[in-house]
GROMACS .gro file of C-alpha atoms in nm:
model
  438
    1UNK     CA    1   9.436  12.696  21.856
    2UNK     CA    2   9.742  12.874  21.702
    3UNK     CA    3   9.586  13.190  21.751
    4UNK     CA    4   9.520  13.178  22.125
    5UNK     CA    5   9.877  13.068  22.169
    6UNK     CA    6   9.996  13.387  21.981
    7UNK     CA    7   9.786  13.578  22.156
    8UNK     CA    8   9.857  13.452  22.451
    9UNK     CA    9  10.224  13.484  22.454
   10UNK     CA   10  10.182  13.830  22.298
   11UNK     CA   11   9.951  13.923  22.620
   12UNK     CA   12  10.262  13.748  22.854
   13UNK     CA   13  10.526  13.958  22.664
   14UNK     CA   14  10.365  14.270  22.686
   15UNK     CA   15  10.276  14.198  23.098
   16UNK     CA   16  10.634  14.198  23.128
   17UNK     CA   17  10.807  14.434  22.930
   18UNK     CA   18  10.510  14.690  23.104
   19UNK     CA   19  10.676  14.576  23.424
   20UNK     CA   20  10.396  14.329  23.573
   21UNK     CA   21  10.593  14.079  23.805
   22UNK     CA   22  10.697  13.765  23.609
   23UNK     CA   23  10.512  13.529  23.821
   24UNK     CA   24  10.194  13.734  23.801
   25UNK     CA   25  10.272  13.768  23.447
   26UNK     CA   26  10.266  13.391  23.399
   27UNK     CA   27  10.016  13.311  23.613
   28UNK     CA   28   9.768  13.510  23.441
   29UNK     CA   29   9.867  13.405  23.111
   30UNK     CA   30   9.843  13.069  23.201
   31UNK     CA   31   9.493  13.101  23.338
   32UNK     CA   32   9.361  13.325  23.007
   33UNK     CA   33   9.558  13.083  22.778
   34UNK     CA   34   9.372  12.719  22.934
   35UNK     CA   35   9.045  12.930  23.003
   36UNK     CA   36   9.045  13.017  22.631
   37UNK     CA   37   9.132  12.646  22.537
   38UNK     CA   38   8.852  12.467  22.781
   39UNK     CA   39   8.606  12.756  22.759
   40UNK     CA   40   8.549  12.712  23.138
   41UNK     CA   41   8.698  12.911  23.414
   42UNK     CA   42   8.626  12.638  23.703
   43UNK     CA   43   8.802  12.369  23.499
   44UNK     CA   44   9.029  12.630  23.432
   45UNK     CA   45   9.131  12.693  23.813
   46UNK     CA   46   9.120  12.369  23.901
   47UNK     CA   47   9.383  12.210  23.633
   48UNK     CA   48   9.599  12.553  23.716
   49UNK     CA   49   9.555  12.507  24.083
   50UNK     CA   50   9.653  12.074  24.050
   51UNK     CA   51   9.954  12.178  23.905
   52UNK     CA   52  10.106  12.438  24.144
   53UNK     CA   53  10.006  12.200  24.374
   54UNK     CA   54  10.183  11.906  24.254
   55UNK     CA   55  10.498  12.113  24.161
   56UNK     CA   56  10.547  12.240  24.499
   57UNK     CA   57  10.520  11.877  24.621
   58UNK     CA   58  10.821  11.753  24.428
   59UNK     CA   59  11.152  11.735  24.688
   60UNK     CA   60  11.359  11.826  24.357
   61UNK     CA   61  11.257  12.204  24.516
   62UNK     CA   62  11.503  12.158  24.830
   63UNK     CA   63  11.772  12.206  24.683
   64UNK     CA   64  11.677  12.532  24.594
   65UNK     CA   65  11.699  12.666  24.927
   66UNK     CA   66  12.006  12.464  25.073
   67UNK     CA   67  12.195  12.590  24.799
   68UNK     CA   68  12.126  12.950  24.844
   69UNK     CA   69  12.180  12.862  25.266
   70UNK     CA   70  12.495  12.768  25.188
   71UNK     CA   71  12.638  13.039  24.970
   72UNK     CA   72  12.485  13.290  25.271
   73UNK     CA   73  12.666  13.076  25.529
   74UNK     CA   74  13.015  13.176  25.306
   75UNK     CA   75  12.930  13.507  25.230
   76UNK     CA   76  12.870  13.610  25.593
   77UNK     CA   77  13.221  13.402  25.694
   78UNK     CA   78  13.472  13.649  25.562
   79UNK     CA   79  13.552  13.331  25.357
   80UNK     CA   80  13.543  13.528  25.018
   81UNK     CA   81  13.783  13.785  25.118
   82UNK     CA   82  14.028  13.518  25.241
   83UNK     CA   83  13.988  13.338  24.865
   84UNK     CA   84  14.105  13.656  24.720
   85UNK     CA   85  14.384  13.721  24.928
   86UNK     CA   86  14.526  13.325  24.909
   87UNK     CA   87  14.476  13.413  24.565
   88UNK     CA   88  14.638  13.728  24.505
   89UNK     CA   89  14.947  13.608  24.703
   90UNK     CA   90  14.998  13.268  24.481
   91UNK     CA   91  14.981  13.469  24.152
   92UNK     CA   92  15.161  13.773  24.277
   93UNK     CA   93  15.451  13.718  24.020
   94UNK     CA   94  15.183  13.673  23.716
   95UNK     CA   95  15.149  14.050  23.502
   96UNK     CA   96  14.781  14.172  23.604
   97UNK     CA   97  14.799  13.958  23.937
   98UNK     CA   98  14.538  14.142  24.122
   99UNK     CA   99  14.267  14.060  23.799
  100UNK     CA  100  14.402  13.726  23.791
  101UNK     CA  101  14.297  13.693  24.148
  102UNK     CA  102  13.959  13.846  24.114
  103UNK     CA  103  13.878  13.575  23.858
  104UNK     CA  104  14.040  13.272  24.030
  105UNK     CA  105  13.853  13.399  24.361
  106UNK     CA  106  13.539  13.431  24.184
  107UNK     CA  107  13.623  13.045  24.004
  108UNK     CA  108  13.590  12.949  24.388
  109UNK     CA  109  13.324  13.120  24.509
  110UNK     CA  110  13.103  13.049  24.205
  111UNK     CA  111  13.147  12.676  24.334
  112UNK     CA  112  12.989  12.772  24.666
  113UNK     CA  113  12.724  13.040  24.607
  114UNK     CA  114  12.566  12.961  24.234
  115UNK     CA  115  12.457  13.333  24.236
  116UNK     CA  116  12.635  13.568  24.007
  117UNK     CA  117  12.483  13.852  24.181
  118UNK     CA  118  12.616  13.765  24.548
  119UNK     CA  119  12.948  13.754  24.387
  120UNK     CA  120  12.948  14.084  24.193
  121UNK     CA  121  12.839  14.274  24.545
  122UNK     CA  122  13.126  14.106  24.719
  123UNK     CA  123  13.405  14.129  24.535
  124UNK     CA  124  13.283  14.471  24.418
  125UNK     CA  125  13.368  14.568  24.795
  126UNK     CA  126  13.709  14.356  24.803
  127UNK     CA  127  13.867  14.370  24.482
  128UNK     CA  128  13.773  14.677  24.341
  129UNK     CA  129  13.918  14.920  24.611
  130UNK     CA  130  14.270  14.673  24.603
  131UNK     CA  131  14.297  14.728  24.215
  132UNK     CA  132  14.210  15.138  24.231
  133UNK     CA  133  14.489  15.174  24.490
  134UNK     CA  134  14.756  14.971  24.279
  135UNK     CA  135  14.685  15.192  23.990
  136UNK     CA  136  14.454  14.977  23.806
  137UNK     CA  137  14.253  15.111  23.539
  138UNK     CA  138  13.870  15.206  23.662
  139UNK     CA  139  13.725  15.048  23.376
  140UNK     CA  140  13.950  14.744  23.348
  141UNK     CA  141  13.893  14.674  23.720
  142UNK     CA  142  13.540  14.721  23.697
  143UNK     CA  143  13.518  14.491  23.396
  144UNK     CA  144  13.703  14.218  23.555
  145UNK     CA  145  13.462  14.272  23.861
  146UNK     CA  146  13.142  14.230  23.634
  147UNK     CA  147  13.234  13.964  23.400
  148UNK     CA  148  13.420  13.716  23.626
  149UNK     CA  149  13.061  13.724  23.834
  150UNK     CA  150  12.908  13.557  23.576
  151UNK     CA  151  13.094  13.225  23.657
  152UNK     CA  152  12.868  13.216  23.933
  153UNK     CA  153  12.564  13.034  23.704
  154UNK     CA  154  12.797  12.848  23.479
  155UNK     CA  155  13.045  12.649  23.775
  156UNK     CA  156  12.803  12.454  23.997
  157UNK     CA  157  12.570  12.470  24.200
  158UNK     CA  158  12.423  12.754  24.021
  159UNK     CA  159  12.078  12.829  24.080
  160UNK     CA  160  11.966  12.862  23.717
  161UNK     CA  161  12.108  12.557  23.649
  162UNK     CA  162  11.891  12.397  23.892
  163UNK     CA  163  11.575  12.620  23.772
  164UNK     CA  164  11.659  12.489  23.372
  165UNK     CA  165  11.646  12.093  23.510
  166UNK     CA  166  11.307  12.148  23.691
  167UNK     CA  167  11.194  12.254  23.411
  168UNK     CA  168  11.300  12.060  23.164
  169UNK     CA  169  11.343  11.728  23.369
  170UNK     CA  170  11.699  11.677  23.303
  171UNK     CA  171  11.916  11.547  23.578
  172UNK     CA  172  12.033  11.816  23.812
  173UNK     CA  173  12.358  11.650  23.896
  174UNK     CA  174  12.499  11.557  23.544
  175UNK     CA  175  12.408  11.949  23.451
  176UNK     CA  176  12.610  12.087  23.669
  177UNK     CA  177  12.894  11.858  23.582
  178UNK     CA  178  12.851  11.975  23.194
  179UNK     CA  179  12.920  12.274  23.351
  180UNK     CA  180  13.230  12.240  23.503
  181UNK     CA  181  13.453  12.231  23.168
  182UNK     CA  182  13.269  12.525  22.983
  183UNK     CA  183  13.323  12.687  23.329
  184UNK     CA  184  13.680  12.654  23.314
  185UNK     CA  185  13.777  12.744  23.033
  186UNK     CA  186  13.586  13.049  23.058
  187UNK     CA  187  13.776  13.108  23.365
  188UNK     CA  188  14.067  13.059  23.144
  189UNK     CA  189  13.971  13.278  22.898
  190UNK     CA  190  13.938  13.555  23.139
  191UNK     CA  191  14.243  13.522  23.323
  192UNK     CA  192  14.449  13.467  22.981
  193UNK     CA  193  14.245  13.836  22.883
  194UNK     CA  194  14.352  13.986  23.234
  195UNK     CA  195  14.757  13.861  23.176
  196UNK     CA  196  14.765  13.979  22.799
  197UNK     CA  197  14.578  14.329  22.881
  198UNK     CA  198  14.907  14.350  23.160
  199UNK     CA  199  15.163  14.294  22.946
  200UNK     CA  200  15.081  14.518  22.651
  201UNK     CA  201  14.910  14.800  22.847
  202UNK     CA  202  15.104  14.805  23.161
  203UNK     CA  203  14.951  15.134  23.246
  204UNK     CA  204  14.617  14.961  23.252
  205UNK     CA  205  14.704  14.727  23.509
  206UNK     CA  206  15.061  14.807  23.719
  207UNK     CA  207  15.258  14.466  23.858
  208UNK     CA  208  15.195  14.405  24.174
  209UNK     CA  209  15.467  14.527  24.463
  210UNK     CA  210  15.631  14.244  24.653
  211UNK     CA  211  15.526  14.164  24.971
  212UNK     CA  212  15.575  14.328  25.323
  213UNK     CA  213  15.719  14.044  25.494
  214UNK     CA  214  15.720  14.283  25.857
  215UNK     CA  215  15.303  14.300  25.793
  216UNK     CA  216  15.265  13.896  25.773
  217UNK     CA  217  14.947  13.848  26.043
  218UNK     CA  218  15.000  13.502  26.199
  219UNK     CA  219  14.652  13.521  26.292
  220UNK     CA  220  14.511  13.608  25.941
  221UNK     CA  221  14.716  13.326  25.784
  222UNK     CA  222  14.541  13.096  25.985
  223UNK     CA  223  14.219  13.233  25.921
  224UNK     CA  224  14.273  13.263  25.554
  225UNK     CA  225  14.395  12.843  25.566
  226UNK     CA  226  14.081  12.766  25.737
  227UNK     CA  227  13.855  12.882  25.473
  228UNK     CA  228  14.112  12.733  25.190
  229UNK     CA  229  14.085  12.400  25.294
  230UNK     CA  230  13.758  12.440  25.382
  231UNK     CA  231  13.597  12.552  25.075
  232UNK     CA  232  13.789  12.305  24.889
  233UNK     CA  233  13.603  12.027  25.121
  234UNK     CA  234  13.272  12.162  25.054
  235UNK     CA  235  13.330  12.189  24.707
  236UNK     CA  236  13.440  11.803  24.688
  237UNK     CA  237  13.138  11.722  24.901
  238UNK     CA  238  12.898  11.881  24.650
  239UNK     CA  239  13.046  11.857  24.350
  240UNK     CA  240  13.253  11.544  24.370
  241UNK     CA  241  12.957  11.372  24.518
  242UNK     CA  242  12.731  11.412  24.282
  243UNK     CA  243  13.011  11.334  24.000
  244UNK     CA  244  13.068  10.966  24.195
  245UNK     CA  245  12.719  10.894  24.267
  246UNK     CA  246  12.747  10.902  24.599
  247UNK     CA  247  12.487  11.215  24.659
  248UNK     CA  248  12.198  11.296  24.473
  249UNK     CA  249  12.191  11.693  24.439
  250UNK     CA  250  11.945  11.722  24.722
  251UNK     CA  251  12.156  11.521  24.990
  252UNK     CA  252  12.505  11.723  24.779
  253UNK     CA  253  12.300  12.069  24.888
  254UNK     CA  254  12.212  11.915  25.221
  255UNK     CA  255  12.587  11.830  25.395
  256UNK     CA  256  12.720  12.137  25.170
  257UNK     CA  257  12.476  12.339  25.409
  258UNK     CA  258  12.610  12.211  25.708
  259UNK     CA  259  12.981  12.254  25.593
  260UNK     CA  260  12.948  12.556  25.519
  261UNK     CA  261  12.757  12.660  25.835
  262UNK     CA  262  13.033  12.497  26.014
  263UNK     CA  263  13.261  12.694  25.837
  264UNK     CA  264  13.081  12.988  25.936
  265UNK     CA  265  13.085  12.871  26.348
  266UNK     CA  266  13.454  12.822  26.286
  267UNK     CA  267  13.521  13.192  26.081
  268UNK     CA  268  13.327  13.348  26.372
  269UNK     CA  269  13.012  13.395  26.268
  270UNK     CA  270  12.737  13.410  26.555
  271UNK     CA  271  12.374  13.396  26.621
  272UNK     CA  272  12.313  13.753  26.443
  273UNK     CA  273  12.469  13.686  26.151
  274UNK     CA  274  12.338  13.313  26.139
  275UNK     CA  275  11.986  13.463  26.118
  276UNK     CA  276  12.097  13.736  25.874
  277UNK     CA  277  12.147  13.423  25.638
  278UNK     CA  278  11.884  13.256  25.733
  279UNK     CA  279  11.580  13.544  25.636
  280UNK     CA  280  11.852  13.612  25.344
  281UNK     CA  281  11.834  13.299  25.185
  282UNK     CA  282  11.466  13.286  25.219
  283UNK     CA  283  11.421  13.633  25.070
  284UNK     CA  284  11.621  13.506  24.754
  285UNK     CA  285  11.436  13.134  24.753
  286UNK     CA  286  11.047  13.266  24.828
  287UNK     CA  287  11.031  13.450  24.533
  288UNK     CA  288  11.205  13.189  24.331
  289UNK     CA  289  10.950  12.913  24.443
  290UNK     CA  290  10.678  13.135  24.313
  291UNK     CA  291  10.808  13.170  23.993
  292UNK     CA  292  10.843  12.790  23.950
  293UNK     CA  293  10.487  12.729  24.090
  294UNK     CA  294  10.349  12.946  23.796
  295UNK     CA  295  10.581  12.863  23.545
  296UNK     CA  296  10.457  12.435  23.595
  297UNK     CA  297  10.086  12.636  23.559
  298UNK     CA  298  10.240  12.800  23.184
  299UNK     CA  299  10.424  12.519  23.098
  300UNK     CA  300  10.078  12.304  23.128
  301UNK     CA  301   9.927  12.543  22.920
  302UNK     CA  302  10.147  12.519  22.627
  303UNK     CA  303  10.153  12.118  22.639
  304UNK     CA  304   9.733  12.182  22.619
  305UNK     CA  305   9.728  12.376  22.331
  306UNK     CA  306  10.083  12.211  22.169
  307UNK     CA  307  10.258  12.538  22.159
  308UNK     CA  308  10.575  12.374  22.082
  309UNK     CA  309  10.463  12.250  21.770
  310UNK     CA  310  10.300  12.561  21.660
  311UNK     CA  311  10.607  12.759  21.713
  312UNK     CA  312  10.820  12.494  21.624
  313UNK     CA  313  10.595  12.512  21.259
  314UNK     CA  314  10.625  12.887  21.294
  315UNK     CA  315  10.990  12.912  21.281
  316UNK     CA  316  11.051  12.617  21.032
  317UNK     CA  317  10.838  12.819  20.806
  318UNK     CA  318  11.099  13.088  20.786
  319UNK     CA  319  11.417  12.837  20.783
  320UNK     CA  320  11.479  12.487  20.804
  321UNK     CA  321  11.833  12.509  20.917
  322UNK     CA  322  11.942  12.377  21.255
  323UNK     CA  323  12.213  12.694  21.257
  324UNK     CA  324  11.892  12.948  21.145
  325UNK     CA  325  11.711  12.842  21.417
  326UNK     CA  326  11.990  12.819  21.636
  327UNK     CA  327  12.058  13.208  21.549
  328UNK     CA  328  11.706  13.331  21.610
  329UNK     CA  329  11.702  13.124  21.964
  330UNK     CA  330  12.044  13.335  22.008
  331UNK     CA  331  11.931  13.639  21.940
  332UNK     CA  332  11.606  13.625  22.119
  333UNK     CA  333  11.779  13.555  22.455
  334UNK     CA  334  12.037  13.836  22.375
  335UNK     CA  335  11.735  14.056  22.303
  336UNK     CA  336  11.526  13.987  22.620
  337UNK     CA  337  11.845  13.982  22.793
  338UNK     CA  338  11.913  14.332  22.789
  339UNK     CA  339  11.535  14.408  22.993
  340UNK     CA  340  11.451  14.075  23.195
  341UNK     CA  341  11.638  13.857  23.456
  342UNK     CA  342  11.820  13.549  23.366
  343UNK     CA  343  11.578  13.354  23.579
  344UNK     CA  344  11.261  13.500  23.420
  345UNK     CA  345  11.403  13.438  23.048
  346UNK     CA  346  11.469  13.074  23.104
  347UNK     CA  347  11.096  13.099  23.251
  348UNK     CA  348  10.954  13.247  22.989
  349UNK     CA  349  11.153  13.059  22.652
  350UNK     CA  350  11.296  12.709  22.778
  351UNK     CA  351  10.975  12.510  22.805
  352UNK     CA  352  10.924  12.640  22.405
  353UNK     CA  353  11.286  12.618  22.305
  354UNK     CA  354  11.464  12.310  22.451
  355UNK     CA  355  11.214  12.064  22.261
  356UNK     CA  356  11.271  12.243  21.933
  357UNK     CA  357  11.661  12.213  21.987
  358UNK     CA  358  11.636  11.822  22.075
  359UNK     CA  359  11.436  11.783  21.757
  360UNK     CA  360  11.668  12.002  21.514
  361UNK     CA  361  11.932  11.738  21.717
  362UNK     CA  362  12.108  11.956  21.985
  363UNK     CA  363  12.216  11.754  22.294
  364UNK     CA  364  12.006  11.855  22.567
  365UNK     CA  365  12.305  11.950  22.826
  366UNK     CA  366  12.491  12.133  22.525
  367UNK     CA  367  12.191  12.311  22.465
  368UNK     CA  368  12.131  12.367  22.827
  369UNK     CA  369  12.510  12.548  22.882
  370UNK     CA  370  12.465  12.700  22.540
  371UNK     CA  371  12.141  12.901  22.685
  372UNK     CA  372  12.284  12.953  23.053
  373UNK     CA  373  12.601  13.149  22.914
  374UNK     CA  374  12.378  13.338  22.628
  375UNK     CA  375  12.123  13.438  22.914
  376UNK     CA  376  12.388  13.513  23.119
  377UNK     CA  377  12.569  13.759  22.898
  378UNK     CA  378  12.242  13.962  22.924
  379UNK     CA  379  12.350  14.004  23.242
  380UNK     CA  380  12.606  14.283  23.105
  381UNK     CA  381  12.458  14.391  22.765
  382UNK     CA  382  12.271  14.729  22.787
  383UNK     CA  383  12.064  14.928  22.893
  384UNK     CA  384  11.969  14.657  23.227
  385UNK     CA  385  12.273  14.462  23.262
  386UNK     CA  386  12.152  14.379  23.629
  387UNK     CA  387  12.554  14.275  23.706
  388UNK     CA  388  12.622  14.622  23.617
  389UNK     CA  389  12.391  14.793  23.814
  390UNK     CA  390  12.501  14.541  24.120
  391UNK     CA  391  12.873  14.647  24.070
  392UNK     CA  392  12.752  15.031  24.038
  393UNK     CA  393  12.534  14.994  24.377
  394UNK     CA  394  12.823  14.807  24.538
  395UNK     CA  395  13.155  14.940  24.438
  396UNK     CA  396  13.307  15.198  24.710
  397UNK     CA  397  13.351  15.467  24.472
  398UNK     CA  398  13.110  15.752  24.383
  399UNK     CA  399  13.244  15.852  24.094
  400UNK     CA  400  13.228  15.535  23.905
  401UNK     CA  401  12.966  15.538  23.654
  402UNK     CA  402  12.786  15.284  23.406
  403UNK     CA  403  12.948  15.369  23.097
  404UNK     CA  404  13.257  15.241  23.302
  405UNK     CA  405  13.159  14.939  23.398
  406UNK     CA  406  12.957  14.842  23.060
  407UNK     CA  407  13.262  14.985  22.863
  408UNK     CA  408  13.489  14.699  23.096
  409UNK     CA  409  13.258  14.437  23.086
  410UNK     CA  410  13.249  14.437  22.684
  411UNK     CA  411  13.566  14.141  22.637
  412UNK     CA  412  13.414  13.957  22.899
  413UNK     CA  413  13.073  13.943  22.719
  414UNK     CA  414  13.256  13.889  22.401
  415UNK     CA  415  13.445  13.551  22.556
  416UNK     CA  416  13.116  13.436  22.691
  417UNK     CA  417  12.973  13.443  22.365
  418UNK     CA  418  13.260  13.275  22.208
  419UNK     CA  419  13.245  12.980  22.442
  420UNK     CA  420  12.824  12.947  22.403
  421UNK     CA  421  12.925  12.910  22.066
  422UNK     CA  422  13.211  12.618  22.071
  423UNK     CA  423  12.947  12.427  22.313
  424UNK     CA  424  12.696  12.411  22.036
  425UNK     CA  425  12.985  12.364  21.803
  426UNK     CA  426  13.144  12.097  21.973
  427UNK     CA  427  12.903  11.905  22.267
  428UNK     CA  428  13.116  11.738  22.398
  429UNK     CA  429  13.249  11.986  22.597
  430UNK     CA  430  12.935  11.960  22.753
  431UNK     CA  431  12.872  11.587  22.747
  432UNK     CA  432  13.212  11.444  22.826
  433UNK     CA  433  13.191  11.506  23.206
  434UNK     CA  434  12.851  11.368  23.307
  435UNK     CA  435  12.837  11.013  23.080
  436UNK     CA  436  12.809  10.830  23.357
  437UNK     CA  437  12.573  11.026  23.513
  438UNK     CA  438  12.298  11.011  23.240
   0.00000   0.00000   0.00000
């Protein structure tokens, strides 16, 4: 048994780091693994088959796509651009104002889009070019770029929040309220980074001019007040819903739809650009189904042959210690992190790893954020930090390169690490949001 499990995962491992799609990857595994188990390929297809089938019946999967509908909606409004600009002009008098900005508009939009990606393209194209002019430093202004997207799967809705609770079975809603304090104050550790890099390198980032009172665009203001109060609706809709108890996630993802395709009617968005979002938001969700289809399919396959133990036995072998085994989860996520996709890693490692952590005695929601902001700083670690090759493919500026962006990035990868750490060292930065949600 233990050494069809191995070999199993070692076939699954080398699928993907040979480039085989994750969802083929799994799918296959899962079909060699329970074929090896029962001995019989019909029983095998037919127990693999069940369970895609009942996973794809469970309505949990909605939300999936509303979610990603909605950020679309925003994207396509212009309503990011006006977020950084309200911004900007509130913390105009604060040293490094314009990074300040890019954070606290990223803080907003992370609440509307859950998709760090989306928000590394955008403000790639708003608040990079705004910086450069000002006299920013390229790499500081890149960093800030890069690591501020990352709030986008930490501050709810994020979609790999919602990909962890299918998996595990953990309640959507109170994990994306454990996420809204580890959020913050990783928004607060970036902007405090951004102020202190102004004041003792004010070469790196120049204060910003006062404004041209004779270039003040009626029109714009109003346009720019629309989407403020407007995202700050949809974000008490969703989030403050769900926190009541008045929406379950999948009715929170249903009116924040709506809002924000109301938003988008009212920013002047049209038919074209509805269906842009539309076939957008299906292009990101598709793919995303499929991996959760044949992720139920491995997941059934290590509950068969009681993988969790094995590896559970495997790794107690080496160390009893909660923190050993804490630092080997740690460092395999950091690892994978640097080849594979934050989606595919929680694919491939949560259905093993979240039971060990609940029996070494991790809360499940500290455990949860813990492995969201680890996975996430993959997302800027070398050689495939996919955020940095999303600011490279985005940014206006040909002459920008990687080493600028990863060399940036590195204090924002840092402070993500750092608050990982104080979840698992204190949970209840994690817990003390959704107790009555649980």
């Amino acid at each position: 048994m233990a050494t069809t499990i191995f070999i199993v995962l070692a076939l699954l491992l080398i699928m993907v780091f040979l480039g085989v799609q994750i969802a083929i990857a799994l799918g296959t595994a899962s079909f060699i693994g329970v074929y090896l188990l029962l001995g019989n390929a019909d029983i095998a297809l037919s127990l693999l088959s069940s369970t895609a089938y009942e996973a794809v019946r469970k309505d949990i999967f909605i939300v999936i796509p509303l979610f990603v509908l909605m950020g679309e909606f925003i994207s396509r409004s212009g309503a990011a651009k006006d977020i950084y600009t309200i911004a900007n002009r509130g913390l105009r008098k604060l040293p490094g104002c314009l990074a300040v900005a890019t954070v606290s508009g990223n803080s907003v939009f992370a609440a509307i889009t859950g998709v760090s990606i989306a928000s590394a393209a955008t403000f790639s194209r708003i608040a990079y070019p705004e910086m450069v002019a000002l006299g920013y430093k390229k790499s500081y202004a890149l960093g800030v770029v890069a690591g501020s997207a990352c709030l986008g799967m930490l501050i709810p809705p994020s979609i790999l929040m919602i990909v962890w609770a299918v998996l595990t079975e953990i309640s959507i809603g109170a994990l994306f309220v454990a996420g809204l304090l580890p959020g913050l104050i990783l928004a607060s550790f970036f902007c405090a980074y951004c102020v202190i890099t102004a004041i003792y390198s004010p070469h790196t980032a120049p204060a910003c001019p006062p404004p041209d009172v004779s270039k003040i665009d009626v029109k714009q203001q109003r346009s720019e007040l629309i989407s403020g109060l407007s995202i700050i609706g949809l974000i008490f809709v969703v989030i403050g819903g769900i926190w009541g108890g008045f929406l379950t996630p999948t009715e929170a993802a249903g009116f924040g739809a709506i809002g924000a395709l109301l938003v988008g009617f009212a920013k002047g968005m049209r038919l074209p650009q509805l269906s842009e979002a539309i076939f957008r938001a299906g292009k990101i969700t598709a793919p995303l189904m499929i991996l959760l289809i044949t992720a139920s399919m491995y997941s059934r396959f290590l509950a068969m042959g009681g993988a969790v133990s094995v590896i559970q036995g495997t790794l107690f072998s080496i160390s009893d210690s909660p923190i050993i085994i804490m630092f080997m989860i740690f460092l395999v996520w950091l690892i994978l992190g640097m080849f594979i996709d934050s989606t595919s890693i929680i694919l491939l490692t949560v259905p093993i790893f979240a039971p060990m952590a609940q029996f070494i005695g991790i809360d499940e929601l500290a455990f949860a954020i813990f492995g969201i902001l680890v996975i996430e700083a993959g997302l800027l670690t070398p050689p495939f930090g996919l955020l940095v090759f999303t600011v490279k493919a985005s940014v206006p500026d040909e002459t920008v390169t990687m080493g600028d962006i990863f060399r940036g990035a590195i204090p924002y990868w840092i402070m993500i690490l750092i608050v990982a750490v104080l979840v698992v060292v204190f949970p209840i930065l994690a817990t003390l949001l959704p107790q009555n949600l649980l």
